[in-house]
Structure formats: C-alpha cells, structure tokens
Short mmCIF file of C-alpha atoms in Angstrom, two decimals:
data_model
loop_
_atom_site.label_atom_id
_atom_site.label_comp_id
_atom_site.label_asym_id
_atom_site.label_seq_id
_atom_site.Cartn_x
_atom_site.Cartn_y
_atom_site.Cartn_z
CA UNK A 144 -18.02 14.00 -30.32
CA UNK A 145 -21.49 12.92 -31.71
CA UNK A 146 -20.55 12.60 -35.24
CA UNK A 147 -17.36 10.84 -35.10
CA UNK A 148 -17.63 7.75 -36.96
CA UNK A 149 -15.75 4.00 -36.17
CA UNK A 150 -12.98 2.80 -38.55
CA UNK A 151 -13.68 -0.72 -37.60
CA UNK A 152 -10.16 -0.91 -36.30
CA UNK A 153 -11.12 -1.91 -32.89
CA UNK A 154 -14.88 -2.66 -32.75
CA UNK A 155 -16.49 -4.26 -35.54
CA UNK A 156 -19.88 -2.18 -35.99
CA UNK A 157 -20.87 1.42 -35.42
CA UNK A 158 -20.60 3.77 -32.67
CA UNK A 159 -24.33 3.51 -32.43
CA UNK A 160 -24.41 0.01 -31.99
CA UNK A 161 -21.58 -0.16 -29.41
CA UNK A 162 -23.07 2.54 -27.45
CA UNK A 163 -26.64 0.72 -27.94
CA UNK A 164 -24.74 -2.80 -26.49
CA UNK A 165 -23.00 -0.83 -23.22
CA UNK A 166 -26.41 1.09 -22.24
CA UNK A 167 -28.46 -2.20 -22.00
CA UNK A 168 -25.74 -3.41 -19.48
CA UNK A 169 -25.77 -0.02 -17.39
CA UNK A 170 -27.99 2.24 -15.18
CA UNK A 171 -28.59 5.85 -16.72
CA UNK A 172 -26.58 7.36 -14.34
CA UNK A 173 -23.14 4.85 -14.94
CA UNK A 174 -24.03 5.50 -18.98
CA UNK A 175 -23.98 8.73 -18.80
CA UNK A 176 -20.79 8.71 -16.82
CA UNK A 177 -19.28 6.54 -19.20
CA UNK A 178 -20.41 8.97 -22.49
CA UNK A 179 -18.46 11.49 -20.07
CA UNK A 180 -15.38 9.55 -19.62
CA UNK A 181 -15.19 8.87 -23.75
CA UNK A 182 -15.17 12.46 -24.54
CA UNK A 183 -12.52 12.90 -21.93
CA UNK A 184 -10.54 10.01 -23.53
CA UNK A 185 -10.81 11.82 -27.00
CA UNK A 186 -10.30 15.35 -26.16
CA UNK A 187 -6.97 13.60 -24.17
CA UNK A 188 -5.74 11.76 -26.61
CA UNK A 189 -5.60 14.04 -28.97
CA UNK A 190 -3.65 16.59 -26.41
CA UNK A 191 -1.39 13.22 -25.78
CA UNK A 192 -0.86 11.68 -29.45
CA UNK A 193 -2.86 9.04 -28.49
CA UNK A 194 -5.08 7.53 -31.22
CA UNK A 195 -8.57 9.40 -30.39
CA UNK A 196 -10.59 6.70 -31.59
CA UNK A 197 -8.93 4.09 -29.64
CA UNK A 198 -9.16 6.25 -26.43
CA UNK A 199 -12.94 7.11 -26.91
CA UNK A 200 -13.66 3.32 -26.88
CA UNK A 201 -11.68 2.64 -23.84
CA UNK A 202 -13.48 5.38 -22.36
CA UNK A 203 -16.97 3.98 -23.28
CA UNK A 204 -16.08 0.28 -22.25
CA UNK A 205 -14.19 0.92 -19.11
CA UNK A 206 -16.99 0.53 -16.54
CA UNK A 207 -19.12 -2.28 -19.39
CA UNK A 208 -18.92 -4.84 -16.46
CA UNK A 209 -19.40 -2.34 -13.34
CA UNK A 210 -22.82 -3.76 -12.66
CA UNK A 211 -22.31 -7.22 -13.34
CA UNK A 212 -23.37 -9.72 -10.27
CA UNK A 213 -20.31 -10.70 -7.64
CA UNK A 214 -21.65 -14.31 -8.96
CA UNK A 215 -20.88 -13.54 -12.73
CA UNK A 216 -17.24 -11.99 -11.46
CA UNK A 217 -16.77 -15.01 -9.83
CA UNK A 218 -17.37 -17.47 -12.45
CA UNK A 219 -15.36 -15.53 -14.76
CA UNK A 220 -12.38 -15.51 -12.63
CA UNK A 221 -12.86 -19.21 -12.46
CA UNK A 222 -13.38 -19.72 -16.49
CA UNK A 223 -10.73 -18.00 -17.26
CA UNK A 224 -8.37 -18.99 -14.35
CA UNK A 225 -7.42 -15.77 -13.25
CA UNK A 226 -5.26 -14.86 -10.28
CA UNK A 227 -7.45 -16.25 -7.32
CA UNK A 228 -6.39 -13.69 -5.00
CA UNK A 229 -9.07 -11.75 -7.01
CA UNK A 230 -11.84 -13.48 -4.88
CA UNK A 231 -10.67 -12.06 -1.84
CA UNK A 232 -11.87 -8.43 -3.49
CA UNK A 233 -14.96 -7.10 -5.07
CA UNK A 234 -16.75 -5.03 -7.38
CA UNK A 235 -13.85 -2.14 -6.73
CA UNK A 236 -11.54 -4.41 -8.09
CA UNK A 237 -12.99 -6.51 -10.54
CA UNK A 238 -15.01 -4.51 -12.74
CA UNK A 239 -11.46 -3.63 -14.03
CA UNK A 240 -9.19 -6.44 -14.31
CA UNK A 241 -12.37 -9.10 -14.91
CA UNK A 242 -13.94 -6.45 -16.92
CA UNK A 243 -11.54 -6.63 -19.53
CA UNK A 244 -12.39 -10.20 -19.67
CA UNK A 245 -16.38 -9.33 -20.67
CA UNK A 246 -15.50 -6.85 -22.90
CA UNK A 247 -13.13 -9.15 -25.15
CA UNK A 248 -16.15 -11.89 -24.53
CA UNK A 249 -19.59 -9.87 -24.96
CA UNK A 250 -18.10 -7.13 -27.16
CA UNK A 251 -15.46 -8.79 -29.32
CA UNK A 252 -12.64 -5.76 -28.47
CA UNK A 253 -9.58 -7.55 -28.35
CA UNK A 254 -7.14 -4.74 -28.69
CA UNK A 255 -4.55 -5.44 -26.08
CA UNK A 256 -4.43 -1.51 -25.53
CA UNK A 257 -7.58 -1.13 -24.48
CA UNK A 258 -7.96 -4.06 -22.71
CA UNK A 259 -5.06 -3.45 -20.73
CA UNK A 260 -6.09 0.51 -19.52
CA UNK A 261 -9.69 -0.88 -18.57
CA UNK A 262 -7.55 -3.21 -16.51
CA UNK A 263 -5.86 -0.58 -14.75
CA UNK A 264 -7.63 2.25 -14.55
CA UNK A 265 -9.37 1.54 -11.22
CA UNK A 266 -5.91 1.37 -9.37
CA UNK A 267 -3.65 2.05 -12.05
CA UNK A 268 0.05 0.08 -12.32
CA UNK A 269 3.28 1.19 -11.58
CA UNK A 270 4.05 1.51 -15.62
CA UNK A 271 1.12 3.06 -17.48
CA UNK A 272 1.12 3.85 -21.26
CA UNK A 273 -0.01 7.08 -22.29
CA UNK A 274 -3.49 5.19 -23.13
CA UNK A 275 -3.76 3.89 -19.52
CA UNK A 276 -2.92 7.82 -18.31
CA UNK A 277 -6.00 8.93 -20.19
CA UNK A 278 -8.47 6.38 -19.21
CA UNK A 279 -7.24 6.51 -15.70
CA UNK A 280 -7.38 9.76 -15.09
CA UNK A 281 -10.58 10.86 -17.61
CA UNK A 282 -12.39 8.38 -15.13
CA UNK A 283 -11.41 10.77 -12.14
CA UNK A 284 -12.16 14.30 -14.10
CA UNK A 285 -14.90 13.59 -16.87
CA UNK A 286 -17.45 16.76 -16.78
CA UNK A 287 -20.55 14.69 -14.74
CA UNK A 288 -17.73 14.23 -11.67
CA UNK A 289 -18.38 16.63 -8.76
CA UNK A 290 -15.74 16.34 -5.82
CA UNK A 291 -13.99 18.96 -3.75
CA UNK A 292 -10.73 19.34 -6.01
CA UNK A 293 -12.31 17.91 -9.16
CA UNK A 294 -11.62 21.70 -11.06
CA UNK A 295 -7.75 21.30 -9.78
CA UNK A 296 -7.57 17.56 -11.32
CA UNK A 297 -9.57 18.48 -14.64
CA UNK A 298 -7.38 21.61 -15.19
CA UNK A 299 -4.10 19.28 -14.47
CA UNK A 300 -5.80 17.00 -16.72
CA UNK A 301 -5.53 19.20 -19.68
CA UNK A 302 -2.53 20.83 -19.05
CA UNK A 303 -0.26 17.86 -18.10
CA UNK A 304 -1.27 14.09 -17.83
CA UNK A 305 1.27 12.89 -15.62
CA UNK A 306 0.80 15.63 -13.24
CA UNK A 307 -3.03 14.31 -12.80
CA UNK A 308 -2.44 10.84 -12.61
CA UNK A 309 0.25 12.11 -9.62
CA UNK A 310 -2.54 13.94 -8.39
CA UNK A 311 -5.64 11.31 -8.38
CA UNK A 312 -3.10 8.54 -7.14
CA UNK A 313 -2.28 10.32 -4.12
CA UNK A 314 -5.58 12.30 -3.47
CA UNK A 315 -7.25 8.80 -3.65
CA UNK A 316 -5.48 6.84 -1.46
CA UNK A 317 -5.54 9.97 1.13
CA UNK A 318 -9.03 9.50 0.76
CA UNK A 319 -9.54 6.16 1.02
CA UNK A 320 -7.22 6.48 3.95
CA UNK A 321 -9.23 9.15 6.09
CA UNK A 322 -12.16 7.34 5.32
CA UNK A 323 -10.08 3.84 6.89
CA UNK A 324 -11.11 2.10 4.12
CA UNK A 325 -9.14 -0.93 2.51
CA UNK A 326 -6.49 -0.44 -0.02
CA UNK A 327 -5.83 -2.62 -2.65
CA UNK A 328 -1.92 -3.40 -2.40
CA UNK A 329 -1.24 -2.61 -6.00
CA UNK A 330 -2.48 0.64 -5.67
CA UNK A 331 0.89 1.43 -3.65
CA UNK A 332 2.71 0.05 -6.30
CA UNK A 333 1.20 3.05 -8.31
CA UNK A 334 1.42 5.46 -5.75
CA UNK A 335 5.29 4.72 -5.29
CA UNK A 336 6.18 4.82 -9.04
CA UNK A 337 4.20 7.67 -9.67
CA UNK A 338 3.94 9.96 -6.49
CA UNK A 339 6.90 8.89 -4.41
CA UNK A 340 9.18 9.06 -7.14
CA UNK A 341 8.63 12.77 -8.13
CA UNK B 178 13.61 -0.62 35.59
CA UNK B 179 17.48 -0.45 36.01
CA UNK B 180 17.55 -3.00 39.01
CA UNK B 181 16.08 -5.76 36.78
CA UNK B 182 17.98 -8.51 36.64
CA UNK B 183 17.88 -10.97 33.16
CA UNK B 184 16.89 -14.74 33.87
CA UNK B 185 19.11 -16.18 31.06
CA UNK B 186 15.99 -17.44 29.49
CA UNK B 187 16.66 -15.04 26.35
CA UNK B 188 20.04 -13.92 26.79
CA UNK B 189 23.01 -15.18 27.63
CA UNK B 190 24.59 -12.35 30.33
CA UNK B 191 23.60 -9.26 32.28
CA UNK B 192 21.63 -6.95 31.31
CA UNK B 193 24.55 -4.54 31.58
CA UNK B 194 26.54 -6.66 29.13
CA UNK B 195 23.59 -6.80 26.93
CA UNK B 196 23.17 -2.82 27.08
CA UNK B 197 27.17 -2.53 26.63
CA UNK B 198 27.17 -4.44 23.34
CA UNK B 199 24.53 -2.56 22.11
CA UNK B 200 25.57 0.67 23.01
CA UNK B 201 28.81 0.21 21.11
CA UNK B 202 26.26 -0.26 17.95
CA UNK B 203 24.63 3.04 18.55
CA UNK B 204 24.77 7.00 18.68
CA UNK B 205 24.21 8.34 22.07
CA UNK B 206 20.64 9.65 20.51
CA UNK B 207 19.70 6.01 19.50
CA UNK B 208 21.00 4.75 22.89
CA UNK B 209 18.80 6.68 24.62
CA UNK B 210 15.70 5.73 22.54
CA UNK B 211 16.50 2.14 22.64
CA UNK B 212 16.37 2.52 26.67
CA UNK B 213 13.05 4.57 26.40
CA UNK B 214 11.40 1.64 24.34
CA UNK B 215 12.93 -1.16 26.54
CA UNK B 216 11.24 0.62 29.49
CA UNK B 217 7.98 1.09 27.66
CA UNK B 218 7.92 -2.40 26.43
CA UNK B 219 8.24 -3.84 30.02
CA UNK B 220 5.33 -1.58 31.28
CA UNK B 221 3.05 -2.54 28.30
CA UNK B 222 3.82 -6.16 28.71
CA UNK B 223 3.09 -6.11 32.10
CA UNK B 224 -0.62 -4.44 31.23
CA UNK B 225 -0.94 -7.20 28.24
CA UNK B 226 0.20 -10.45 29.92
CA UNK B 227 3.29 -10.78 27.84
CA UNK B 228 6.92 -11.99 29.78
CA UNK B 229 8.40 -8.65 30.79
CA UNK B 230 11.67 -9.59 30.43
CA UNK B 231 11.24 -10.81 26.96
CA UNK B 232 9.50 -7.66 25.70
CA UNK B 233 11.85 -5.25 27.37
CA UNK B 234 14.72 -7.44 25.69
CA UNK B 235 13.08 -7.05 22.32
CA UNK B 236 12.92 -2.97 22.85
CA UNK B 237 16.66 -2.73 23.73
CA UNK B 238 17.65 -4.76 20.97
CA UNK B 239 14.74 -3.51 18.19
CA UNK B 240 17.28 -0.95 16.53
CA UNK B 241 20.58 -2.94 17.27
CA UNK B 242 21.33 -2.89 13.47
CA UNK B 243 20.12 0.64 12.75
CA UNK B 244 23.56 2.36 12.29
CA UNK B 245 25.08 -0.41 10.38
CA UNK B 246 26.01 0.35 7.09
CA UNK B 247 24.23 -0.25 3.63
CA UNK B 248 27.09 -2.61 2.68
CA UNK B 249 26.85 -4.64 5.72
CA UNK B 250 23.15 -5.08 5.11
CA UNK B 251 23.72 -6.16 1.49
CA UNK B 252 26.09 -9.07 2.57
CA UNK B 253 23.86 -10.33 5.38
CA UNK B 254 20.81 -10.65 2.76
CA UNK B 255 23.10 -12.56 0.61
CA UNK B 256 24.56 -14.50 3.32
CA UNK B 257 21.81 -15.62 4.70
CA UNK B 258 20.01 -15.72 1.13
CA UNK B 259 17.01 -13.54 2.33
CA UNK B 260 14.40 -12.25 -0.38
CA UNK B 261 16.44 -10.64 -2.92
CA UNK B 262 13.70 -7.90 -3.34
CA UNK B 263 14.96 -6.68 -0.18
CA UNK B 264 17.77 -5.15 -2.24
CA UNK B 265 15.56 -2.58 -3.51
CA UNK B 266 14.85 -1.13 -0.24
CA UNK B 267 17.28 0.57 2.21
CA UNK B 268 17.95 1.05 5.81
CA UNK B 269 14.45 1.85 6.80
CA UNK B 270 13.49 -1.79 5.96
CA UNK B 271 16.62 -3.46 6.55
CA UNK B 272 17.43 -2.37 9.95
CA UNK B 273 14.24 -4.78 11.32
CA UNK B 274 14.06 -7.83 8.90
CA UNK B 275 17.89 -7.72 8.20
CA UNK B 276 18.33 -6.12 11.76
CA UNK B 277 17.00 -9.98 13.43
CA UNK B 278 20.04 -11.80 11.58
CA UNK B 279 22.44 -8.99 13.38
CA UNK B 280 20.87 -9.53 16.72
CA UNK B 281 20.84 -13.63 16.23
CA UNK B 282 24.75 -13.72 15.21
CA UNK B 283 26.11 -11.20 17.16
CA UNK B 284 24.04 -10.96 20.36
CA UNK B 285 23.23 -14.87 20.08
CA UNK B 286 19.75 -14.22 20.99
CA UNK B 287 17.49 -16.99 19.20
CA UNK B 288 14.42 -16.56 20.61
CA UNK B 289 11.76 -16.46 17.28
CA UNK B 290 9.01 -14.20 19.03
CA UNK B 291 11.73 -11.28 19.81
CA UNK B 292 13.29 -11.66 16.42
CA UNK B 293 9.72 -11.86 14.78
CA UNK B 294 8.79 -8.43 16.83
CA UNK B 295 12.08 -6.93 15.46
CA UNK B 296 11.25 -7.89 12.10
CA UNK B 297 7.73 -6.38 12.40
CA UNK B 298 8.73 -3.37 14.41
CA UNK B 299 8.80 -1.33 11.26
CA UNK B 300 6.13 -1.88 9.06
CA UNK B 301 4.15 -4.05 11.13
CA UNK B 302 2.11 -6.97 9.50
CA UNK B 303 -1.10 -8.39 8.93
CA UNK B 304 -0.85 -10.80 11.92
CA UNK B 305 0.82 -9.55 14.75
CA UNK B 306 1.58 -11.09 18.50
CA UNK B 307 0.99 -9.00 21.36
CA UNK B 308 4.81 -8.80 21.80
CA UNK B 309 5.01 -7.71 18.30
CA UNK B 310 2.20 -4.85 18.97
CA UNK B 311 3.70 -4.34 22.48
CA UNK B 312 7.52 -2.86 20.25
CA UNK B 313 5.76 -1.66 17.21
CA UNK B 314 4.08 0.69 19.67
CA UNK B 315 6.68 1.35 22.41
CA UNK B 316 8.97 2.26 19.42
CA UNK B 317 6.62 5.29 18.64
CA UNK B 318 5.59 6.18 21.77
CA UNK B 319 8.36 5.95 24.25
CA UNK B 320 9.09 8.72 26.28
CA UNK B 321 12.03 10.66 23.90
CA UNK B 322 9.54 10.93 21.20
CA UNK B 323 7.95 13.72 20.60
CA UNK B 324 5.36 14.74 17.46
CA UNK B 325 2.15 16.38 17.50
CA UNK B 326 0.21 13.69 18.29
CA UNK B 327 2.90 11.79 20.36
CA UNK B 328 0.30 12.04 23.81
CA UNK B 329 -2.93 10.83 22.25
CA UNK B 330 -0.87 7.92 20.79
CA UNK B 331 0.70 7.37 24.54
CA UNK B 332 -2.57 7.50 26.16
CA UNK B 333 -3.71 4.93 23.55
CA UNK B 334 -0.71 2.65 24.06
CA UNK B 335 -1.65 2.27 27.90
CA UNK B 336 -5.22 2.18 27.38
CA UNK B 337 -5.53 -0.30 24.95
CA UNK B 338 -2.89 -1.59 22.44
CA UNK B 339 -4.53 -2.54 19.74
CA UNK B 340 -6.10 1.16 19.32
CA UNK B 341 -2.63 1.79 19.69
CA UNK B 342 -1.37 -0.20 16.43
CA UNK B 343 -4.42 0.90 14.74
CA UNK B 344 -3.54 4.78 15.83
CA UNK B 345 0.12 4.48 14.73
CA UNK B 346 -0.37 2.67 11.25
CA UNK B 347 -3.17 5.09 10.01
CA UNK B 348 -1.12 8.10 10.91
CA UNK B 349 2.82 6.69 9.74
CA UNK B 350 0.93 5.99 6.21
CA UNK B 351 -1.27 9.54 6.34
CA UNK B 352 2.17 11.24 7.22
CA UNK B 353 4.32 9.46 4.67
CA UNK B 354 1.59 10.02 2.04
CA UNK B 355 1.23 13.45 3.09
CA UNK B 356 5.14 14.20 1.85
CA UNK B 357 5.08 11.59 -1.15
CA UNK B 358 7.46 9.16 0.85
CA UNK B 359 7.83 5.78 -0.62
CA UNK B 360 5.58 3.47 1.19
CA UNK B 361 6.73 -0.17 1.44
CA UNK B 362 4.14 -2.54 0.11
CA UNK B 363 3.59 -4.72 2.92
CA UNK B 364 2.40 -1.50 5.36
CA UNK B 365 -0.52 -1.52 3.58
CA UNK B 366 -1.20 -5.13 4.23
CA UNK B 367 -0.88 -4.06 8.01
CA UNK B 368 -2.91 -1.42 7.27
CA UNK B 369 -5.58 -3.12 5.56
CA UNK B 370 -5.58 -6.09 8.44
CA UNK B 371 -5.43 -3.07 11.54
CA UNK B 372 -7.29 -0.42 10.08
CA UNK B 373 -9.41 -0.72 7.62
CA UNK B 374 -11.35 -3.71 9.16
CA UNK B 375 -12.45 -1.68 12.50
#
C-alpha cells in the first residue's frame, strides 16, 4: 500500500502529507491503528466495487479527532450548531459525528461520502453505503485488533461485507450489555436494520 | 386476595365485575396470567409503600388489550391521534401504549398512574414511578411464569424492586439480542437509565 499515490480527487496533497498531519494528532498506538484501517479499507474496497483511494483515505482519517479534548468537541458542536443532544454524550460518539467537522475544517477533505463514513463508523446507521460498511468493518478487524472473535470477524469481512456488519453490530452490543455499559440509542437502529431483519 | 373489595377509587364496580370484563377479552391462559400479575402487584405494592388496590387493578388490566386485532389497534392509534411511528410496530408495543386507551374507553378507568403503568409495562421508561416498576416486574415474575432465571428474578422482586427492574431489563434485551429479534428503541432508554448507570 505504501506505493499508492493519491490523485487529488479527495485530498489536495500527497499521501505522506496527509499521514503526517494525522500522525501529529495521534498517539503512536492510534496512528498504527489508522494505518491498519486504511489498508483494510483499501482491500475491502477492491473486493466490493468501491473506489480504493476513497476508502483508504476514509480509513486513515476515521479517528483523526479521537484525541481532541472534550472542550474542543463541545466548542465544535456549538460552532457548527450540531444536535445539542450530542452534549449528553462523550468522546466515543463525538470522534465520529463531530470528528467529521474537524476533518473538513483542518484537513480540507470535503467528500461527503468520506465524511459520512467517518460519522457512521462508531455506531453505524440503519442505511449504510458500501463505503460506510467498509470503514465500520475495517475499524473492527484491522490487523492490529485482537479480541476473542476477531478471526471470525476478519474472515467474514473478506468473505461477505454485510455479514461482517451484522456480526460486528450484534457482538458489540452484546459486549456493551454484558458489561452494563451505556448504549447510544442509534446503535439499536443499526441493529434493527442489519441484525433483526436477517 | 380473593376477599379484597374494591373501593370505587379506581374502578366503578366490584372486583368481580372488573374481572368478568377482562375475562371476556382474554384466552384462559392469559386470564390466569393477569390474575397472577394482579396478585404479585398487590404484594409488591405493600412492600414498597404503594396503594395495593391501585397496583392490583393495574396488574389485572395491564394485558386487557393484548388479544385485540391489529385492525383494532390501528383504528385506535388513528382515532386518538397517537404517535404515527406506532404504526411501524405491532402487538408487542401496541398492547401497552395503545392498550391504555382501550382501558380508558371500555373499562372507564381514568387513573393516569394506572394508565401510565400499563403504557410502560412492556419496555419500561427512563423514569418509572414505583407503581410502573411494580407492574413491569410483576409481569415478569408472576407465579405462572417459567424461564431459566425466573427464581432469581422473583427473589429480587421481593427483596429489592429496583434491582429486579435492572435484572429484567438487561436479561430481556440480552434474550432479544441472542435471538436477533427486533428491539424497540425506547427499551434502550430504559436500559441506559436503569442498567448502565448502576
């Protein structure tokens, strides 16, 4: 993947310039993660008829805002007049929905398909484009991930993207519930659309 | 419980008259269930400082509309101008929220605390009165109920009502999820309020 050159269709600069800007925002651990997600997005895009460059960039930037402070997120929610219910949540939700605004403002990436994939990467949505599904799944199965069922999830991702979305959605919710963690209500809309109707 | 006489504070008639009207609406199986819920509500009300007569009546009527037809529910939703999103759901949701309207219209029970307990008995709510919690839990643990953890749930109900609400909410959602059944989004609000904050 390292030899891939960007075309200027989604980002006005080289891949190295984009990665440098992202690296400046993230800890080494998370930078390694976004490289893995970018690579997985690239591979899943080729398998699913999506533009691999667009998917790779979405993967690189999906956690761009993850290490912003709560104050930065709150300021951005107010500045952009986003849904004020967002203020009741935290980094887990903000880094996707509000993260897209930082990507737009600081990286000058304006492709709405990339921005939507970032917005939806944490809890999904009842209707997800193939690109949305690729970023959602890549985040879960990229090579640095390690959890009991990761090999099943990873095999599914390369065999059948939608089945990987279903697997991830169900298992994530079951995990949150087993640990009595708070669940973002929209995650249930994703569950009802992908898991319950299958 | 059979000797209890009603006071006319919640229902204008005798207990026998009320039960006769309910019996006419339900199969024998479900009539037996509502007697069990009424009895459990009565006992839990005495333990939790709630009016036992009010709780018993709420228990008797909670499933009053359960065997109405879909057409009857849809007509009632339109007649009462209830939230049109209700039309996307079915009996599981309707018999509580819409059921309260049938109780008001056909049994002439107008006590809003009873009606709210009926409205909330299926999926709960982020804020539940003690009466709401009593009906919600009694429906789950009444003597005719039988499922793997019913004895744990029943013991909790008599020991600590709120812990029983937490147990029921978590286990019901886990059960729905394990069978990939659709989840009513409001059930997650109950979960977040009762399970996740404990």
